[in-house]
mmCIF file of C-alpha atoms and ligand atoms in Angstrom:
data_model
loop_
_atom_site.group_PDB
_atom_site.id
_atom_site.type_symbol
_atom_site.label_atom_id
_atom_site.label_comp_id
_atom_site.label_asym_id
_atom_site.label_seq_id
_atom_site.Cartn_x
_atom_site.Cartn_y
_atom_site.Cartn_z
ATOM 1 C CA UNK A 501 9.121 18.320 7.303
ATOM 2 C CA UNK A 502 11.716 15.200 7.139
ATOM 3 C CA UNK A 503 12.115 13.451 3.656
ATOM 4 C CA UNK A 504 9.835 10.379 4.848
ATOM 5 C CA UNK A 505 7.039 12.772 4.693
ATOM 6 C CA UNK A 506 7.857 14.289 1.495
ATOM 7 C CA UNK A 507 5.829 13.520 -1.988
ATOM 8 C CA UNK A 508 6.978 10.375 -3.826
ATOM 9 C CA UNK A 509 6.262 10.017 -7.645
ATOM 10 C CA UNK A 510 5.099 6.212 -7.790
ATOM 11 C CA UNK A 511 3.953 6.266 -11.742
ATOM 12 C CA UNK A 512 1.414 7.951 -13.788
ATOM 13 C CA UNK A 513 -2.104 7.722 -14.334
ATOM 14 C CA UNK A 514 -1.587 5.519 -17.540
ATOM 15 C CA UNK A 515 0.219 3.066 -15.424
ATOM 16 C CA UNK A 516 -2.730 2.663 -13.417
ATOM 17 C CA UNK A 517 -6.109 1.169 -14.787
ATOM 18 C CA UNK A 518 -8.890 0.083 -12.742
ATOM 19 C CA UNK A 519 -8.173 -2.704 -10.350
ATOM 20 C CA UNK A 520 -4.401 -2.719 -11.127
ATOM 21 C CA UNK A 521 -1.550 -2.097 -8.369
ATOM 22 C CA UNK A 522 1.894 -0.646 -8.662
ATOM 23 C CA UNK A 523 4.387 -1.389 -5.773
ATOM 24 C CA UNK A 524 7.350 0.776 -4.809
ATOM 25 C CA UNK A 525 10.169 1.385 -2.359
ATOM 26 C CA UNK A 526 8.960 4.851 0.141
ATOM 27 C CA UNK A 527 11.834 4.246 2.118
ATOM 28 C CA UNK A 528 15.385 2.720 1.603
ATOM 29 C CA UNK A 529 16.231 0.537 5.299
ATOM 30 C CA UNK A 530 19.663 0.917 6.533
ATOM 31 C CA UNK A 531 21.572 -2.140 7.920
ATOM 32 C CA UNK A 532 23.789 -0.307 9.760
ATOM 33 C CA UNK A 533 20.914 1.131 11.917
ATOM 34 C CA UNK A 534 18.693 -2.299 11.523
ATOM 35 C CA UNK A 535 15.793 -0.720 9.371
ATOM 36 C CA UNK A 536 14.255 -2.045 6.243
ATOM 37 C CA UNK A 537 12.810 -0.895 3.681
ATOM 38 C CA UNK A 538 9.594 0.375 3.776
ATOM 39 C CA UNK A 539 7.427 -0.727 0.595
ATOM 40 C CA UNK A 540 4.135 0.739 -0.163
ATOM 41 C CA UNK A 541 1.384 0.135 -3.151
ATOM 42 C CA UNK A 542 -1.171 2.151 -4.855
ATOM 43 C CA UNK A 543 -4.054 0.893 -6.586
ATOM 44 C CA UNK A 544 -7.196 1.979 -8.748
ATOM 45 C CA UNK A 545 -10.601 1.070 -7.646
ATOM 46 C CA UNK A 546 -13.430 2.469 -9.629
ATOM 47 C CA UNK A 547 -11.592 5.651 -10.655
ATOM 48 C CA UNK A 548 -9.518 6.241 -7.345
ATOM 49 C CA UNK A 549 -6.336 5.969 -6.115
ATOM 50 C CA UNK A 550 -5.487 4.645 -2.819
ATOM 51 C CA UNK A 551 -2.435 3.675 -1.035
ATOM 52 C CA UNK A 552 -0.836 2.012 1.835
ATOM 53 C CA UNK A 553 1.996 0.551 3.151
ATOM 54 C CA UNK A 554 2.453 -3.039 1.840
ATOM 55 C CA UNK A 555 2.854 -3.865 5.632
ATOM 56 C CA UNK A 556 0.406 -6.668 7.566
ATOM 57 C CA UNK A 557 -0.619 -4.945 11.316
ATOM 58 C CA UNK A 558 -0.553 -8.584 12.530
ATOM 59 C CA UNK A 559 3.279 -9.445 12.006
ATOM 60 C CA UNK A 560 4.559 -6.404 10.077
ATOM 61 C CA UNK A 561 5.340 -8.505 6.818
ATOM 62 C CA UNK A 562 4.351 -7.680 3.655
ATOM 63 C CA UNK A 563 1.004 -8.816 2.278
ATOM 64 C CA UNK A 564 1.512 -10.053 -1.390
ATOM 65 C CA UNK A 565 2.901 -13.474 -2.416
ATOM 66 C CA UNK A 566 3.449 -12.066 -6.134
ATOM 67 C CA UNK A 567 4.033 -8.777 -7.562
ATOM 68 C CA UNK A 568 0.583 -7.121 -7.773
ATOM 69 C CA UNK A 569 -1.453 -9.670 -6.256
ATOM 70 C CA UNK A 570 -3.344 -8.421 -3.369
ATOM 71 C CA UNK A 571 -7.149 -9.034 -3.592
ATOM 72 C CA UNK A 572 -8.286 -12.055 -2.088
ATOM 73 C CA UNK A 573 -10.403 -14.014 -4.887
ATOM 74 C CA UNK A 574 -13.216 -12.118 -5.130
ATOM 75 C CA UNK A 575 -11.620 -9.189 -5.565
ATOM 76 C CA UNK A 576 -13.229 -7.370 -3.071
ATOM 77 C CA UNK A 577 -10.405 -7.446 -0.115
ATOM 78 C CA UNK A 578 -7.504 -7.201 0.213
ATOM 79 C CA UNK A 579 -6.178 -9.942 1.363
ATOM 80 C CA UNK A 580 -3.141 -10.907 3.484
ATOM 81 C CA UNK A 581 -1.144 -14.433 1.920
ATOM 82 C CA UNK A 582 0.210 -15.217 5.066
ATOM 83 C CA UNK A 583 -2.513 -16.144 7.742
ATOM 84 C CA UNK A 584 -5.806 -14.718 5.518
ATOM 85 C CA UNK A 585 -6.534 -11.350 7.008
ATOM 86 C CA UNK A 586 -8.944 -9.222 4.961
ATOM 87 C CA UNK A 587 -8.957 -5.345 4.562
ATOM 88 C CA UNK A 588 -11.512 -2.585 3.119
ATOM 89 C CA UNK A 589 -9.776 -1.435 -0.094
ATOM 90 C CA UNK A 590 -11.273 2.213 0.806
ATOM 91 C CA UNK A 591 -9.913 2.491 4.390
ATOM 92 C CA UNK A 592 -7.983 -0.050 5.012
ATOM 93 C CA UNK A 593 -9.658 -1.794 7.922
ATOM 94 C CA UNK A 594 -8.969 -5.279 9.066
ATOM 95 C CA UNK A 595 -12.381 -7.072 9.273
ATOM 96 C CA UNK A 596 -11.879 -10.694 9.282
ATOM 97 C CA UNK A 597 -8.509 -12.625 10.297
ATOM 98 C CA UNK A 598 -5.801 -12.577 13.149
ATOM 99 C CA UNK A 599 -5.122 -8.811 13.265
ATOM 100 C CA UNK A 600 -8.853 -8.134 13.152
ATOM 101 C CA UNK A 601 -10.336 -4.113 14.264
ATOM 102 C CA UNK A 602 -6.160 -2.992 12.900
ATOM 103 C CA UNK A 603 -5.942 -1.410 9.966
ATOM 104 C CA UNK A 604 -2.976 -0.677 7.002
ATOM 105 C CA UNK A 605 -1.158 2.379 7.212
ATOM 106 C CA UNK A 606 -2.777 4.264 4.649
ATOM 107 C CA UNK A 607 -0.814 6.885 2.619
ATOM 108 C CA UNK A 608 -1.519 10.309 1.351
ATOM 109 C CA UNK A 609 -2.263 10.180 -2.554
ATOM 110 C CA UNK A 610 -2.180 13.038 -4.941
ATOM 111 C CA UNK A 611 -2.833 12.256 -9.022
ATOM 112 C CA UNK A 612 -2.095 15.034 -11.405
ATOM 113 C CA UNK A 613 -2.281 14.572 -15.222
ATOM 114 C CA UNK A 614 1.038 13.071 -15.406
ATOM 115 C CA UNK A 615 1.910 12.027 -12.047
ATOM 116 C CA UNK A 616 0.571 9.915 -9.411
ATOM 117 C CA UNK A 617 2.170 11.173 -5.975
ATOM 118 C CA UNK A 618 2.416 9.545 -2.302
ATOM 119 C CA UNK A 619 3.659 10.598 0.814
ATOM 120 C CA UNK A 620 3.232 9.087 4.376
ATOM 121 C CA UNK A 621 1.014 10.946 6.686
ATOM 122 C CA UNK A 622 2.342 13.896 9.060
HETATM 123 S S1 FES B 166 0.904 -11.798 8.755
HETATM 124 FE FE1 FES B 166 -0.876 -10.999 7.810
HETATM 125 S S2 FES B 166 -2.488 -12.122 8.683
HETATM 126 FE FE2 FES B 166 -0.716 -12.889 9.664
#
């Protein structure tokens, strides 16, 4: 197993409450072999964790506009603030927008009493 696919403590439980996100770095880029960072986010959504890569399938930029700010209005997508693309919180899906049938990477998630944990798929 390389380090990208090893666990990542993002926070703990009490840093999560329903319907809030935390944001974090999985990856430091590299300029010297062009590769940037890869950021990722968590978020609670009645009781559970889920994660992805803060990356948009349409033009592999990253989906918020402010720290934390993901859902579109409703709060029932996420949403994409560059061209509108919505996602299923639970899987990640693209159902409506330019990168429609795509879907967020989604990352592994592991919560513990004091830790919540992510790592990116094998
Ligand atoms: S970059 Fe996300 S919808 Fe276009």
């Amino acid at each position: 197993m390389n380090e990208h696919h090893s666990w990542h403590k993002v926070g703990s439980p009490d840093d999560l409450v329903d319907d809030s996100f935390l944001e974090f770095t999985l990856i430091k880029g590299n300029p010297e072999d062009q590769t940037t960072d890869q950021r990722g986010f968590v978020f609670r959504r009645n009781g559970k964790v889920y994660g992805y890569l803060n990356r948009c399938p349409h033009l592999g930029i990253e989906l918020n506009w402010m720290p934390g700010r993901f859902m579109d209005s409703d709060n029932c997508f996420i949403q994409c603030s560059t061209h509108g693309a919505l996602f299923l919180p639970d899987s990640g899906e693209c159902i409506a927008g330019p990168c429609q049938g795509e879907a967020l990477v989604s990352l592994e998630v592991a919560e513990s009493r004091d830790a919540i944990e992510v790592r990116l798929p094998e």
